[in-house]
XYZ file of C-alpha atoms in Angstrom:
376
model
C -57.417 -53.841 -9.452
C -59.652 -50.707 -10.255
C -59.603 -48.424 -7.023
C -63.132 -47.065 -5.918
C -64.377 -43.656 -5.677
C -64.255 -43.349 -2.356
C -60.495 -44.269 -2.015
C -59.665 -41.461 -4.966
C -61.885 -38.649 -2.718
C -59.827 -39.746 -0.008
C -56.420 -39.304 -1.241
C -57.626 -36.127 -3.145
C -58.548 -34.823 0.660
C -55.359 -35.884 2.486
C -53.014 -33.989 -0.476
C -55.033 -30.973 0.072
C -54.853 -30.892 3.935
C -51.095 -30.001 3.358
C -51.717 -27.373 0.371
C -52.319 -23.928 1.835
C -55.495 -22.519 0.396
C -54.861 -20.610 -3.044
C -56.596 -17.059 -2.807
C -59.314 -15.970 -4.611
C -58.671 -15.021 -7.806
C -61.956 -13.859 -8.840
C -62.274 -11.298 -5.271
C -61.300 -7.768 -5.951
C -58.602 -7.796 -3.788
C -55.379 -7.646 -6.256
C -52.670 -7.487 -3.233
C -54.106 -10.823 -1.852
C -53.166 -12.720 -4.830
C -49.697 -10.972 -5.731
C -47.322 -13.385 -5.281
C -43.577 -12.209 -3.737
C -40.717 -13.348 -4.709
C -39.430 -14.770 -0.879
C -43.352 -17.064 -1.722
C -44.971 -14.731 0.531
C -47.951 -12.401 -0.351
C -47.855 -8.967 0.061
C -48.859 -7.899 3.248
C -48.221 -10.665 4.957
C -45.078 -10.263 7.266
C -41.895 -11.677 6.211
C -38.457 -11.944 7.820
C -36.776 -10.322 4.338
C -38.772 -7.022 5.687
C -36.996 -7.320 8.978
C -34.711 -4.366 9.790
C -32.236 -3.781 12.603
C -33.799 -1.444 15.775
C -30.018 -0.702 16.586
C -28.699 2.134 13.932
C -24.711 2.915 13.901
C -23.792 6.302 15.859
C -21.022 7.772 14.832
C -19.000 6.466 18.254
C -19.601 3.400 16.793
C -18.203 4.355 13.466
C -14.858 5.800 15.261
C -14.460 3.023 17.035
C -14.509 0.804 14.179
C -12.298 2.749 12.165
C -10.108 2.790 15.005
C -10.110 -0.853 15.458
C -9.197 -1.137 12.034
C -6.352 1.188 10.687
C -4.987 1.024 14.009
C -5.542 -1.232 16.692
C -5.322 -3.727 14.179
C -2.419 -3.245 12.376
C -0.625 -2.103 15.743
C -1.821 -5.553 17.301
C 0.311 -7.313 13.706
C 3.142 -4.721 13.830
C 3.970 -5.174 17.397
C 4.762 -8.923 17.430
C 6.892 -9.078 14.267
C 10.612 -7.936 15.027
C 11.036 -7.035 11.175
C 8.137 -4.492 12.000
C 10.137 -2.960 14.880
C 13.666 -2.379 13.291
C 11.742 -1.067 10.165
C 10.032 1.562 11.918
C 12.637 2.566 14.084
C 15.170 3.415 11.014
C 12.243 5.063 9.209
C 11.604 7.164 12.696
C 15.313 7.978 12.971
C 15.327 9.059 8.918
C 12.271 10.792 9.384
C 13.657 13.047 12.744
C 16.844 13.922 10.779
C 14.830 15.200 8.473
C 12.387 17.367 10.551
C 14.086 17.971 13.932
C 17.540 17.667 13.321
C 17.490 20.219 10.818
C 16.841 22.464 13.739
C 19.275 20.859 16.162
C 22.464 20.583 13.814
C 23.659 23.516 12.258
C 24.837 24.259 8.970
C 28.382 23.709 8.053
C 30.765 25.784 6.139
C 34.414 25.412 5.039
C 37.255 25.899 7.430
C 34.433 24.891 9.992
C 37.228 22.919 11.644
C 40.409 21.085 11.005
C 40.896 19.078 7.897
C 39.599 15.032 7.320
C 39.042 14.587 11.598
C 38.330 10.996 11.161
C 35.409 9.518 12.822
C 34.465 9.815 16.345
C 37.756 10.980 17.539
C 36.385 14.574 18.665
C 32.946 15.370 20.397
C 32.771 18.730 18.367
C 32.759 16.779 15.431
C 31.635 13.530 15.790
C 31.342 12.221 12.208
C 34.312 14.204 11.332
C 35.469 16.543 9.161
C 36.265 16.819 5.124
C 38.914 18.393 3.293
C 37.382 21.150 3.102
C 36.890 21.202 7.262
C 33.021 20.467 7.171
C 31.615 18.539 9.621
C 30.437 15.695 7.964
C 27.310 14.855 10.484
C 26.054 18.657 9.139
C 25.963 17.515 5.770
C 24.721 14.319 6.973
C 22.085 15.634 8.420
C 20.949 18.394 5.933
C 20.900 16.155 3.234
C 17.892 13.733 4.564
C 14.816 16.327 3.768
C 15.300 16.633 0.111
C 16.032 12.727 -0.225
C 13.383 11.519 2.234
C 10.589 14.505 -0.104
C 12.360 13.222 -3.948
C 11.690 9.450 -2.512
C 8.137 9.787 -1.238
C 7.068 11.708 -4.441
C 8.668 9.498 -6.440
C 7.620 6.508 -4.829
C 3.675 8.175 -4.569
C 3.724 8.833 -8.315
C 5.114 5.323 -9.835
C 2.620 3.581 -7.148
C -0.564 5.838 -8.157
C 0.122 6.141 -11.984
C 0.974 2.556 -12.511
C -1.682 1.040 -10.128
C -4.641 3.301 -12.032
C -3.057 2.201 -16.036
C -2.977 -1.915 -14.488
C -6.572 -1.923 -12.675
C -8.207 0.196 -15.390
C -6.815 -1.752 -18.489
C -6.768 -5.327 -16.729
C -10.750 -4.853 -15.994
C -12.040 -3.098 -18.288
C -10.281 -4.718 -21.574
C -11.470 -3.396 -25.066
C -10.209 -0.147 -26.361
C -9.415 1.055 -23.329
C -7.067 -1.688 -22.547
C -5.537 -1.248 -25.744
C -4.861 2.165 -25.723
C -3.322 1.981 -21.905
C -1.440 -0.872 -22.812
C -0.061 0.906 -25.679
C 1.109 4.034 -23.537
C 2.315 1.566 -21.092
C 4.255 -0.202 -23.341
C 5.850 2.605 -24.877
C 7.056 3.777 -21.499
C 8.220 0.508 -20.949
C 10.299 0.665 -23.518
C 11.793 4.331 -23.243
C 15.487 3.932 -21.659
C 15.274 5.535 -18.168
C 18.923 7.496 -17.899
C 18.683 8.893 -21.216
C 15.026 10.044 -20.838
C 15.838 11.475 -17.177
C 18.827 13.188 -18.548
C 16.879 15.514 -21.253
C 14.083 16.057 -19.045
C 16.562 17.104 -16.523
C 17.987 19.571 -19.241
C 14.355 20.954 -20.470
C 13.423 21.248 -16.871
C 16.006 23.184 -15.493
C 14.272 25.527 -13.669
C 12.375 22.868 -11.671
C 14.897 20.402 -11.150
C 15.887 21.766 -7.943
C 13.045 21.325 -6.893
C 12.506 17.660 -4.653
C 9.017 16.980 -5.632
C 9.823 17.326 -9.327
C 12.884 15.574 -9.343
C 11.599 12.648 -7.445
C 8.504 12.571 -9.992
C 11.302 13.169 -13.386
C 13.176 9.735 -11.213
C 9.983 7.654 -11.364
C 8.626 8.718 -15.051
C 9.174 5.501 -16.492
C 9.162 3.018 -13.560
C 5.749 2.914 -13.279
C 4.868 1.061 -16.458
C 6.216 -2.146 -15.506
C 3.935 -1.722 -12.230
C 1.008 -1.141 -14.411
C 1.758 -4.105 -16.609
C 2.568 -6.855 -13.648
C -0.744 -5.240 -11.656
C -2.722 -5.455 -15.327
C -1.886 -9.149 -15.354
C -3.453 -9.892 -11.790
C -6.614 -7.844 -12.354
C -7.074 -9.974 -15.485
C -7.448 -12.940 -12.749
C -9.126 -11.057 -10.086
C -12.031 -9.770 -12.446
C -13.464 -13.386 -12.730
C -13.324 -14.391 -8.859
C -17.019 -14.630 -7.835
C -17.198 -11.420 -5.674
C -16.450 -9.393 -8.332
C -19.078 -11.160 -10.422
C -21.871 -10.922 -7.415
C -20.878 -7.220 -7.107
C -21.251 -6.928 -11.201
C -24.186 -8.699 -10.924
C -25.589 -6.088 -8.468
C -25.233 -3.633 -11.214
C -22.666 -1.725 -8.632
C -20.699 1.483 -10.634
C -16.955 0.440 -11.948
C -15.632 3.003 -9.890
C -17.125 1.236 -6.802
C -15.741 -2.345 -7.836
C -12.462 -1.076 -8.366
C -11.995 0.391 -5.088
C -13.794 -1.748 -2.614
C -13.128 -4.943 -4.757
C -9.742 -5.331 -6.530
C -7.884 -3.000 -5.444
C -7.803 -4.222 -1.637
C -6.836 -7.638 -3.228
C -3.945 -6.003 -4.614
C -2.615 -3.904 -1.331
C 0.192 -6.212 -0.500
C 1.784 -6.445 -3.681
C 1.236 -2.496 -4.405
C 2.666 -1.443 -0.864
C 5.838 -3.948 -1.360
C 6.366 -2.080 -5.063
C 5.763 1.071 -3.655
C 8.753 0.510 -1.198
C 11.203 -0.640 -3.924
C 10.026 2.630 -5.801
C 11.538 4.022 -3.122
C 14.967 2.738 -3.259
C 14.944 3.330 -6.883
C 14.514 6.760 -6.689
C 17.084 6.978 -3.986
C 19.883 4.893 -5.673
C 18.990 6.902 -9.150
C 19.006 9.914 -7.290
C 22.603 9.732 -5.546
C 23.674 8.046 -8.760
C 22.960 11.299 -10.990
C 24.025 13.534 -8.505
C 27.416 11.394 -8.288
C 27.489 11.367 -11.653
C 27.409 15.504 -11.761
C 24.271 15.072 -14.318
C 21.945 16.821 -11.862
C 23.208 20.352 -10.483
C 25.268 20.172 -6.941
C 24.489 20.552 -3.952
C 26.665 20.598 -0.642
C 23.203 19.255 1.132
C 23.102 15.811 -0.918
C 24.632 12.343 -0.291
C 25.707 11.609 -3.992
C 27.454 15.068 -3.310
C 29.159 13.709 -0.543
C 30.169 10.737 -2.469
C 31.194 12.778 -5.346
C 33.760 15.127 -3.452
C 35.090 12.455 -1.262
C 35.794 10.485 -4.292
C 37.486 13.193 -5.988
C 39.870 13.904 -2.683
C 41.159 10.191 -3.359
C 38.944 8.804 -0.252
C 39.445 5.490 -2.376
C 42.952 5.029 -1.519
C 43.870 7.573 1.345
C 42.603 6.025 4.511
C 42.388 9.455 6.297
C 39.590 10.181 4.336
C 37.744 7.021 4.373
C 34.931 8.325 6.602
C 34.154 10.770 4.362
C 32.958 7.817 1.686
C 31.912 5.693 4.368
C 29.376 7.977 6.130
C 26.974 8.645 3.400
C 27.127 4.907 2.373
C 25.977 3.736 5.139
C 22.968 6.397 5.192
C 21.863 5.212 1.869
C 22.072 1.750 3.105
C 20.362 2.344 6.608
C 17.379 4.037 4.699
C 16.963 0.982 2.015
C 17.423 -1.580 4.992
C 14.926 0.559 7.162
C 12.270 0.426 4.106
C 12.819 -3.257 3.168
C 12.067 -4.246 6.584
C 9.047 -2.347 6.658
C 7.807 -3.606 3.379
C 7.932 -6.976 4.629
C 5.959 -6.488 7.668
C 3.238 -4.686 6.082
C 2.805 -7.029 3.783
C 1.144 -9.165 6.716
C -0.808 -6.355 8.083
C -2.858 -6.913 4.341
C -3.260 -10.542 4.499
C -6.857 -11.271 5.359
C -6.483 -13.899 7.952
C -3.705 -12.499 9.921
C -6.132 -9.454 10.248
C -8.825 -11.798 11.404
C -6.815 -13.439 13.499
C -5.953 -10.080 15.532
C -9.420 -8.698 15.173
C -11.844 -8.786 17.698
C -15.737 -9.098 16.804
C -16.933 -6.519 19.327
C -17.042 -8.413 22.295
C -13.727 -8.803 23.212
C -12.986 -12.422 21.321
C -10.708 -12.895 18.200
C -12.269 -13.772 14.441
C -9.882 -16.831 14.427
C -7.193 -18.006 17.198
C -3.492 -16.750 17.014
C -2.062 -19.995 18.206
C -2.468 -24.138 18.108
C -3.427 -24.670 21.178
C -6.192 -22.266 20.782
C -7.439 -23.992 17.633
C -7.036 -27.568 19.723
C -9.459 -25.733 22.241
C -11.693 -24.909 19.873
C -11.883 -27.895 17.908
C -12.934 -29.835 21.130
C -15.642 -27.539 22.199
């Protein structure tokens, strides 16, 4: 059944009642007819030209830096008791090693009778050595140069070996072959022996804490670089770091804003064992006698005590005792700290202690508030 004319001029009229009007290509006008890419025309308005009337002041920058390096993390902190005892032994490390420099005097020998045992006498309530030292001095003046030698050492295995694992994990090529190389090399290089003829070249700088807390860490940041290489390798084909590729954004920028946040927990956790490496190595060599004595050191401390029989004469115990439990407080302190930082990088616990601006969480910190919501 043939249709008629007058049906196809219909149907031709009803299509083009919803087809807007093309413009006129032969007019003169050449920004009528340019076609945009959101299917607009140029000049037309369009709600990919909107802007925002309301610009950030820099009150409103400060706040939100505020709310997020501290409000933030002190809202996660506060609720996690692992948080608490961490920071508290880190405080109490940390005062010995500014304040109570000040408040405790040196010792000397013949500062008072020989191996007082622990808190038997308020003048010395650590007790004494062999030697008649008070034992809380040494103590005491021993925590700056250990609390300096770990942060350096922990600063330099965390920045050296995060910067050879994100460089050669994302950029691959040469350049990951000639970081891996170095990185493998170091791997391989035995840490005592290598520590013990640096410490020999080096010996005007070794008594120096920042030095020897770097000469500690030389080689323990290659396997950092290699397990943070391996996640990068993962990371760099997650589709934010494609989009941001895609956006033609610098290397330096991706890295930064892009990776390495992804990579915070597991570099601030390393960090923190860095930290008890250098302080076990470091009261280890100095034990050991392979780094030059010092009264102010706990591996001196251990060292002397050991040598006055401590092992086997029970009036001396305290003397072994006291600077064990120092080292131990300090690792405990940092482990605990570790672990509760590692939540105060986790994306969702942030969110969940976040608020939007308006006084209301990202996502609720509880069941029952997610029941709530859910039946809104």
């Amino acid at each position: 059944m043939k249709r008629s004319d007058d049906d196809d001029r219909r149907a031709g009229d009803s299509i083009d009642e919803f087809v807007p009007a093309r413009p006129d290509e032969s007019s003169g006008d050449d920004s009528a007819g340019s076609v945009r890419s959101d299917g607009g025309t140029v000049g037309s308005e369009s709600p990919f030209e909107t802007t925002s009337s309301i610009e950030e002041t820099r009150g409103d920058r400060v706040r939100r830096f505020f709310d997020e390096f501290v409000r933030t993390p002190w809202s996660i902190l506060r609720g996690d008791w692992r948080a608490l005892a961490g920071f508290v032994i880190v405080s109490v490390y940390v005062l010995m090693g500014t304040v109570g420099v000040y408040l405790v005097e040196t010792t000397s020998p013949a500062a008072g009778p020989k191996l007082v045992g622990a808190f038997q006498t308020s003048e010395f309530p650590l007790g004494t050595t062999s030697a008649g030292k008070d034992i809380l001095s040494l103590t005491v003046h021993s925590t700056p140069s250990i609390m300096i030698m770990m942060t350096s050492g922990a600063v330099f295995t965390v920045v050296v070996g995060t910067f050879f694992g994100v460089v050669t994990g994302y950029k691959g090529g040469l350049v990951d072959t000639v970081l891996s190389t170095i990185t493998d090399v170091f791997i391989n290089i035995p840490g005592l022996p290598l520590v013990i003829v640096l410490a020999t070249i080096l010996e005007e700088w070794i008594n120096n804490p920042v030095t020897l807390g770097v000469l500690l860490a030389i080689a323990a940041w290659a396997g950092l670089a290699r397990a943070i290489r391996s996640q990068v390798l993962t990371i760099r084909s997650e589709s934010f770091v494609e989009s941001a590729r895609a956006m033609d954004l610098s290397t330096k920028w991706i890295l930064s804003r892009e990776i390495v946040p992804h990579l915070m927990p597991y570099i601030v956790v390393n960090m923190v064992n860095a930290a008890r490496r250098v302080i076990f190595a470091a009261v280890a060599l100095y034990f050991l006698g392979v780094l030059p004595f010092s009264d102010a050191n706990w591996g001196v401390m251990l060292n002397n005590a050991y040598n006055a029989g401590a092992l086997y004469r029970p009036s001396a115990y305290h003397w072994l005792l006291i600077p064990m439990i120092a080292i131990s407080g300090i690792a405990l302190g940092l482990i605990l700290l570790a672990q509760s930082l590692d939540r105060v990088f986790n994306p969702r616990v942030r969110a969940r202690h976040q608020d939007t601006g308006d006084g209301e969480r990202l996502e609720p910190s509880s069941e029952d508030e997610t029941s709530d919501m859910m039946n809104v």
